[in-house]
Amino acid sequence: MTFDLRPIGLVESTLRDLQDAPPQGDEGAPEAWLVIEPRVADGLEGLAVGDRVVVLTWLDRGNRTVLRTHPRGDLTRPEQGVFATRSPDRPNPIGLHEVTVLSIDGLRIRVDHLEALDGTPVVDLKPVLGGVDER
Amino acid sequence: MTFDLRPIGLVESTLRDLQDAPPQGDEGAPEAWLVIEPRVADGLEGLAVGDRVVVLTWLDRGNRTVLRTHPRGDLTRPEQGVFATRSPDRPNPIGLHEVTVLSIDGLRIRVDHLEALDGTPVVDLKPVLGGVDER
């Protein structure tokens, strides 16, 4: 049984190289654009500047056969199962990135510190959940 | 361009019916088991009781053609784009569920309040990120 994931857009970033990517977005990743496909434009209605959003990406450079890895690529740390890490190498390399929407220009959404390489497929956007009172 | 998502396990839950599911897990969802497939068992190494984990599911009852919806299914609230909501109806119906690991029995992981129906495919597990200091 498999499911068919269809990107809704892609990342446009100055991050071009795995060596340049910080381990997590809040450790120095640059601002980036999410470029959304016209066929899902209606899905963006209600999204606003200042919103906190979880961007789901498909980390297409990840190695899907890896099940054990050194946390944060640090060879001095013992190997762990990939489900106990945020490694991009994992059976289904879905990336989760909490960002703030900085601006919206039609189908282009500017976000802060996104640790995803230029060209990375975007597969979903969701609001960050606040407390129950805010819903 | 599409990607092939292969489940790593499934949810075993007393939630059998969409009508019974609360809008979010912290609004009364029951404990549940994640039943992980033997082929990815090595990926669990290092996962421990008490860990906070993001469970990624494939919400296979979601309607993938929906782009606008009433938030929380409430018809008195105006329609919004699905990317501004947590609706299970969306182009790629990936569910995000923050849970705590209650116990681990081989390939079976007990977690608290999971708002996913019995039989829902699990596609990934990741640790919840703490502050930069904890990494």
mmCIF file of C-alpha atoms in Angstrom:
data_model
loop_
_atom_site.group_PDB
_atom_site.id
_atom_site.type_symbol
_atom_site.label_atom_id
_atom_site.label_comp_id
_atom_site.label_asym_id
_atom_site.label_seq_id
_atom_site.Cartn_x
_atom_site.Cartn_y
_atom_site.Cartn_z
ATOM 1 C CA MET A 1 0.000 0.000 0.000
ATOM 2 C CA THR A 2 1.435 3.369 -0.995
ATOM 3 C CA PHE A 3 0.076 6.887 -1.337
ATOM 4 C CA ASP A 4 0.708 9.379 -4.027
ATOM 5 C CA LEU A 5 2.014 12.720 -2.752
ATOM 6 C CA ARG A 6 1.627 15.600 -5.199
ATOM 7 C CA PRO A 7 3.589 18.794 -4.439
ATOM 8 C CA ILE A 8 1.561 21.986 -4.023
ATOM 9 C CA GLY A 9 4.572 24.205 -4.768
ATOM 10 C CA LEU A 10 8.281 24.576 -4.177
ATOM 11 C CA VAL A 11 10.852 26.465 -2.131
ATOM 12 C CA GLU A 12 12.806 29.313 -3.681
ATOM 13 C CA SER A 13 15.864 29.927 -1.502
ATOM 14 C CA THR A 14 19.482 31.072 -1.540
ATOM 15 C CA LEU A 15 20.291 27.741 0.197
ATOM 16 C CA ARG A 16 21.682 25.669 -2.672
ATOM 17 C CA ASP A 17 23.888 23.197 -0.924
ATOM 18 C CA LEU A 18 23.498 20.645 1.866
ATOM 19 C CA GLN A 19 26.758 21.907 3.417
ATOM 20 C CA ASP A 20 25.219 25.365 3.854
ATOM 21 C CA ALA A 21 22.046 24.154 5.559
ATOM 22 C CA PRO A 22 21.920 24.612 9.344
ATOM 23 C CA PRO A 23 20.568 21.618 11.319
ATOM 24 C CA GLN A 24 17.369 23.488 12.203
ATOM 25 C CA GLY A 25 15.666 26.586 10.826
ATOM 26 C CA ASP A 26 16.098 28.669 13.965
ATOM 27 C CA GLU A 27 19.876 28.212 13.793
ATOM 28 C CA GLY A 28 20.506 30.651 10.961
ATOM 29 C CA ALA A 29 18.483 29.539 7.924
ATOM 30 C CA PRO A 30 17.596 32.360 5.517
ATOM 31 C CA GLU A 31 14.238 33.752 4.534
ATOM 32 C CA ALA A 32 12.733 32.016 1.533
ATOM 33 C CA TRP A 33 9.768 32.067 -0.847
ATOM 34 C CA LEU A 34 7.134 29.370 -1.113
ATOM 35 C CA VAL A 35 5.916 29.374 -4.713
ATOM 36 C CA ILE A 36 2.471 27.783 -4.754
ATOM 37 C CA GLU A 37 0.878 26.111 -7.791
ATOM 38 C CA PRO A 38 -2.109 27.872 -9.414
ATOM 39 C CA ARG A 39 -4.270 24.719 -9.203
ATOM 40 C CA VAL A 40 -4.371 24.991 -5.359
ATOM 41 C CA ALA A 41 -4.603 28.797 -5.138
ATOM 42 C CA ASP A 42 -8.034 28.667 -3.456
ATOM 43 C CA GLY A 43 -6.444 26.792 -0.571
ATOM 44 C CA LEU A 44 -4.512 29.931 0.449
ATOM 45 C CA GLU A 45 -7.605 32.007 1.245
ATOM 46 C CA GLY A 46 -7.425 33.336 4.793
ATOM 47 C CA LEU A 47 -3.657 32.976 5.090
ATOM 48 C CA ALA A 48 -2.277 36.309 6.356
ATOM 49 C CA VAL A 49 0.977 38.127 7.037
ATOM 50 C CA GLY A 50 2.128 37.392 10.577
ATOM 51 C CA ASP A 51 0.580 33.910 10.677
ATOM 52 C CA ARG A 52 2.635 31.106 12.225
ATOM 53 C CA VAL A 53 2.562 28.214 9.785
ATOM 54 C CA VAL A 54 3.960 24.677 9.596
ATOM 55 C CA VAL A 55 5.419 24.125 6.121
ATOM 56 C CA LEU A 56 5.597 20.447 5.136
ATOM 57 C CA THR A 57 8.241 19.690 2.531
ATOM 58 C CA TRP A 58 9.443 16.586 0.733
ATOM 59 C CA LEU A 59 13.180 16.431 1.448
ATOM 60 C CA ASP A 60 13.998 14.966 -1.941
ATOM 61 C CA ARG A 61 17.740 14.687 -1.247
ATOM 62 C CA GLY A 62 17.049 12.444 1.779
ATOM 63 C CA ASN A 63 18.155 8.812 1.664
ATOM 64 C CA ARG A 64 15.035 6.696 2.204
ATOM 65 C CA THR A 65 16.913 3.495 3.052
ATOM 66 C CA VAL A 66 18.590 4.897 6.198
ATOM 67 C CA LEU A 67 17.121 3.692 9.527
ATOM 68 C CA ARG A 68 19.963 4.612 11.919
ATOM 69 C CA THR A 69 21.984 7.807 11.925
ATOM 70 C CA HIS A 70 24.234 10.028 14.004
ATOM 71 C CA PRO A 71 22.115 12.852 15.477
ATOM 72 C CA ARG A 72 22.785 16.158 13.710
ATOM 73 C CA GLY A 73 25.406 14.406 11.544
ATOM 74 C CA ASP A 74 27.809 14.425 14.513
ATOM 75 C CA LEU A 75 29.957 11.280 14.247
ATOM 76 C CA THR A 76 31.018 11.589 17.924
ATOM 77 C CA ARG A 77 27.406 10.988 19.006
ATOM 78 C CA PRO A 78 26.083 7.404 19.037
ATOM 79 C CA GLU A 79 23.795 6.265 16.245
ATOM 80 C CA GLN A 80 20.079 6.480 16.865
ATOM 81 C CA GLY A 81 16.999 5.308 15.032
ATOM 82 C CA VAL A 82 15.873 7.943 12.532
ATOM 83 C CA PHE A 83 12.464 8.236 14.245
ATOM 84 C CA ALA A 84 14.282 9.565 17.333
ATOM 85 C CA THR A 85 15.950 12.272 15.189
ATOM 86 C CA ARG A 86 15.021 14.990 12.706
ATOM 87 C CA SER A 87 17.407 13.621 10.067
ATOM 88 C CA PRO A 88 16.312 14.180 6.430
ATOM 89 C CA ASP A 89 17.404 10.573 5.828
ATOM 90 C CA ARG A 90 14.332 8.484 6.734
ATOM 91 C CA PRO A 91 11.748 6.225 5.015
ATOM 92 C CA ASN A 92 9.364 9.105 4.223
ATOM 93 C CA PRO A 93 11.480 12.285 4.175
ATOM 94 C CA ILE A 94 8.817 14.805 5.118
ATOM 95 C CA GLY A 95 10.257 18.011 6.571
ATOM 96 C CA LEU A 96 8.392 20.104 9.179
ATOM 97 C CA HIS A 97 9.300 23.779 9.353
ATOM 98 C CA GLU A 98 7.624 26.267 11.687
ATOM 99 C CA VAL A 99 7.817 29.705 10.098
ATOM 100 C CA THR A 100 6.172 33.129 10.152
ATOM 101 C CA VAL A 101 4.565 34.556 7.013
ATOM 102 C CA LEU A 102 6.416 37.801 6.181
ATOM 103 C CA SER A 103 4.556 38.793 3.009
ATOM 104 C CA ILE A 104 2.189 37.381 0.400
ATOM 105 C CA ASP A 105 2.391 38.304 -3.277
ATOM 106 C CA GLY A 106 -0.266 36.307 -5.123
ATOM 107 C CA LEU A 107 0.998 32.734 -5.151
ATOM 108 C CA ARG A 108 4.355 33.661 -3.588
ATOM 109 C CA ILE A 109 4.643 33.522 0.202
ATOM 110 C CA ARG A 110 7.709 34.958 1.941
ATOM 111 C CA VAL A 111 8.666 33.167 5.177
ATOM 112 C CA ASP A 112 11.433 33.533 7.739
ATOM 113 C CA HIS A 113 14.261 31.057 8.426
ATOM 114 C CA LEU A 114 13.385 28.012 6.289
ATOM 115 C CA GLU A 115 15.963 25.224 6.422
ATOM 116 C CA ALA A 116 15.106 23.742 3.011
ATOM 117 C CA LEU A 117 17.182 23.810 -0.153
ATOM 118 C CA ASP A 118 16.207 25.734 -3.270
ATOM 119 C CA GLY A 119 13.783 23.642 -5.323
ATOM 120 C CA THR A 120 12.542 21.509 -2.414
ATOM 121 C CA PRO A 121 8.913 20.449 -3.041
ATOM 122 C CA VAL A 122 6.254 21.826 -0.660
ATOM 123 C CA VAL A 123 3.464 19.339 0.115
ATOM 124 C CA ASP A 124 1.268 21.113 2.696
ATOM 125 C CA LEU A 125 0.813 24.225 4.850
ATOM 126 C CA LYS A 126 -1.018 24.239 8.189
ATOM 127 C CA PRO A 127 -1.576 26.849 10.878
ATOM 128 C CA VAL A 128 0.416 26.334 14.071
ATOM 129 C CA LEU A 129 -2.123 25.407 16.734
ATOM 130 C CA GLY A 130 -2.458 27.863 19.588
ATOM 131 C CA GLY A 131 -4.197 26.990 22.849
ATOM 132 C CA VAL A 132 -7.753 25.635 22.807
ATOM 133 C CA ASP A 133 -9.073 29.116 23.695
ATOM 134 C CA GLU A 134 -7.827 30.650 20.454
ATOM 135 C CA ARG A 135 -9.611 28.258 18.098
ATOM 136 C CA MET B 1 5.966 14.905 -10.406
ATOM 137 C CA THR B 2 4.695 12.786 -7.528
ATOM 138 C CA PHE B 3 6.282 10.988 -4.587
ATOM 139 C CA ASP B 4 5.512 7.583 -3.262
ATOM 140 C CA LEU B 5 4.648 7.553 0.447
ATOM 141 C CA ARG B 6 4.963 4.138 2.096
ATOM 142 C CA PRO B 7 3.366 3.735 5.555
ATOM 143 C CA ILE B 8 5.683 2.711 8.381
ATOM 144 C CA GLY B 9 2.789 1.390 10.486
ATOM 145 C CA LEU B 10 -0.774 2.087 11.506
ATOM 146 C CA VAL B 11 -2.928 3.415 14.325
ATOM 147 C CA GLU B 12 -4.824 1.026 16.575
ATOM 148 C CA SER B 13 -7.524 3.017 18.349
ATOM 149 C CA THR B 14 -11.018 2.822 19.800
ATOM 150 C CA LEU B 15 -11.883 5.789 17.530
ATOM 151 C CA ARG B 16 -13.776 4.085 14.704
ATOM 152 C CA ASP B 17 -15.929 6.836 13.372
ATOM 153 C CA LEU B 18 -15.432 10.377 12.056
ATOM 154 C CA GLN B 19 -18.385 11.545 14.196
ATOM 155 C CA ASP B 20 -16.539 10.468 17.338
ATOM 156 C CA ALA B 21 -13.281 12.264 16.505
ATOM 157 C CA PRO B 22 -12.671 15.535 18.360
ATOM 158 C CA PRO B 23 -11.364 18.419 16.195
ATOM 159 C CA GLN B 24 -7.928 18.242 17.862
ATOM 160 C CA GLY B 25 -6.185 15.640 19.981
ATOM 161 C CA ASP B 26 -6.053 17.738 23.119
ATOM 162 C CA GLU B 27 -9.852 18.025 23.106
ATOM 163 C CA GLY B 28 -10.604 14.520 24.331
ATOM 164 C CA ALA B 29 -9.046 12.002 21.917
ATOM 165 C CA PRO B 30 -8.226 8.629 23.467
ATOM 166 C CA GLU B 31 -4.908 6.915 23.977
ATOM 167 C CA ALA B 32 -3.896 4.721 21.042
ATOM 168 C CA TRP B 33 -1.250 2.294 19.818
ATOM 169 C CA LEU B 34 1.104 2.913 16.935
ATOM 170 C CA VAL B 35 1.885 -0.487 15.406
ATOM 171 C CA ILE B 36 5.164 -0.179 13.525
ATOM 172 C CA GLU B 37 6.245 -2.419 10.639
ATOM 173 C CA PRO B 38 9.136 -4.835 11.265
ATOM 174 C CA ARG B 39 11.054 -3.565 8.207
ATOM 175 C CA VAL B 40 11.636 -0.160 9.904
ATOM 176 C CA ALA B 41 12.191 -1.485 13.455
ATOM 177 C CA ASP B 42 15.776 -0.154 13.558
ATOM 178 C CA GLY B 43 14.404 3.363 13.152
ATOM 179 C CA LEU B 44 12.867 3.199 16.647
ATOM 180 C CA GLU B 45 16.186 2.867 18.482
ATOM 181 C CA GLY B 46 16.536 5.604 21.081
ATOM 182 C CA LEU B 47 12.825 6.320 21.321
ATOM 183 C CA ALA B 48 11.867 6.271 25.019
ATOM 184 C CA VAL B 49 8.877 6.438 27.335
ATOM 185 C CA GLY B 50 8.102 10.067 28.153
ATOM 186 C CA ASP B 51 9.368 11.404 24.824
ATOM 187 C CA ARG B 52 7.293 14.064 23.103
ATOM 188 C CA VAL B 53 6.837 12.986 19.514
ATOM 189 C CA VAL B 54 5.149 14.298 16.371
ATOM 190 C CA VAL B 55 3.245 11.466 14.694
ATOM 191 C CA LEU B 56 2.664 12.021 10.970
ATOM 192 C CA THR B 57 -0.338 10.145 9.596
ATOM 193 C CA TRP B 58 -1.983 9.806 6.204
ATOM 194 C CA LEU B 59 -5.614 10.835 6.775
ATOM 195 C CA ASP B 60 -6.946 8.366 4.243
ATOM 196 C CA ARG B 61 -10.592 9.408 4.719
ATOM 197 C CA GLY B 62 -9.707 13.001 3.719
ATOM 198 C CA ASN B 63 -11.112 14.418 0.479
ATOM 199 C CA ARG B 64 -8.132 15.499 -1.612
ATOM 200 C CA THR B 65 -10.133 17.676 -4.010
ATOM 201 C CA VAL B 66 -11.313 20.143 -1.317
ATOM 202 C CA LEU B 67 -9.546 23.555 -1.321
ATOM 203 C CA ARG B 68 -12.005 25.612 0.776
ATOM 204 C CA THR B 69 -13.761 24.515 3.952
ATOM 205 C CA HIS B 70 -15.568 25.746 7.034
ATOM 206 C CA PRO B 71 -13.091 25.806 9.958
ATOM 207 C CA ARG B 72 -13.729 22.925 12.372
ATOM 208 C CA GLY B 73 -16.711 21.869 10.231
ATOM 209 C CA ASP B 74 -18.731 24.774 11.680
ATOM 210 C CA LEU B 75 -21.113 25.958 8.929
ATOM 211 C CA THR B 76 -21.700 29.278 10.731
ATOM 212 C CA ARG B 77 -18.033 30.217 10.199
ATOM 213 C CA PRO B 78 -16.983 31.544 6.771
ATOM 214 C CA GLU B 79 -15.148 29.239 4.389
ATOM 215 C CA GLN B 80 -11.378 29.412 4.397
ATOM 216 C CA GLY B 81 -8.636 27.951 2.262
ATOM 217 C CA VAL B 82 -7.622 24.531 3.571
ATOM 218 C CA PHE B 83 -4.013 25.725 4.081
ATOM 219 C CA ALA B 84 -5.339 28.162 6.708
ATOM 220 C CA THR B 85 -7.029 25.275 8.558
ATOM 221 C CA ARG B 86 -6.191 21.850 9.996
ATOM 222 C CA SER B 87 -8.987 20.153 8.018
ATOM 223 C CA PRO B 88 -8.304 16.519 7.001
ATOM 224 C CA ASP B 89 -9.729 17.473 3.594
ATOM 225 C CA ARG B 90 -6.725 18.888 1.655
ATOM 226 C CA PRO B 91 -4.573 18.005 -1.371
ATOM 227 C CA ASN B 92 -2.088 15.948 0.685
ATOM 228 C CA PRO B 93 -3.930 14.820 3.829
ATOM 229 C CA ILE B 94 -0.980 14.486 6.187
ATOM 230 C CA GLY B 95 -1.983 14.674 9.850
ATOM 231 C CA LEU B 96 0.346 16.079 12.540
ATOM 232 C CA HIS B 97 -0.232 14.861 16.097
ATOM 233 C CA GLU B 98 1.898 15.884 19.066
ATOM 234 C CA VAL B 99 1.787 13.093 21.628
ATOM 235 C CA THR B 100 3.700 11.655 24.585
ATOM 236 C CA VAL B 101 5.035 8.090 24.493
ATOM 237 C CA LEU B 102 3.365 6.204 27.370
ATOM 238 C CA SER B 103 4.912 2.761 26.843
ATOM 239 C CA ILE B 104 6.817 0.744 24.260
ATOM 240 C CA ASP B 105 6.245 -2.967 23.714
ATOM 241 C CA GLY B 106 8.488 -4.088 20.871
ATOM 242 C CA LEU B 107 6.959 -2.597 17.728
ATOM 243 C CA ARG B 108 3.906 -1.265 19.575
ATOM 244 C CA ILE B 109 4.056 2.279 20.934
ATOM 245 C CA ARG B 110 1.347 3.546 23.298
ATOM 246 C CA VAL B 111 0.645 7.291 23.022
ATOM 247 C CA ASP B 112 -1.749 9.705 24.665
ATOM 248 C CA HIS B 113 -4.682 11.513 22.992
ATOM 249 C CA LEU B 114 -4.307 10.704 19.285
ATOM 250 C CA GLU B 115 -7.084 12.117 17.100
ATOM 251 C CA ALA B 116 -6.751 9.539 14.321
ATOM 252 C CA LEU B 117 -9.176 6.768 13.426
ATOM 253 C CA ASP B 118 -8.413 3.078 13.872
ATOM 254 C CA GLY B 119 -6.430 1.840 10.878
ATOM 255 C CA THR B 120 -5.021 5.236 9.878
ATOM 256 C CA PRO B 121 -1.591 4.789 8.239
ATOM 257 C CA VAL B 122 1.420 6.220 10.093
ATOM 258 C CA VAL B 123 4.073 7.695 7.774
ATOM 259 C CA ASP B 124 6.707 9.180 10.129
ATOM 260 C CA LEU B 125 7.667 9.891 13.749
ATOM 261 C CA LYS B 126 9.877 12.794 14.819
ATOM 262 C CA PRO B 127 10.947 14.190 18.178
ATOM 263 C CA VAL B 128 9.312 17.473 19.162
ATOM 264 C CA LEU B 129 12.062 20.094 19.020
ATOM 265 C CA GLY B 130 12.927 21.721 22.315
ATOM 266 C CA GLY B 131 14.959 24.900 22.553
ATOM 267 C CA VAL B 132 18.375 25.124 20.860
ATOM 268 C CA ASP B 133 20.065 24.435 24.229
ATOM 269 C CA GLU B 134 18.540 20.955 24.528
ATOM 270 C CA ARG B 135 19.781 19.607 21.186
#
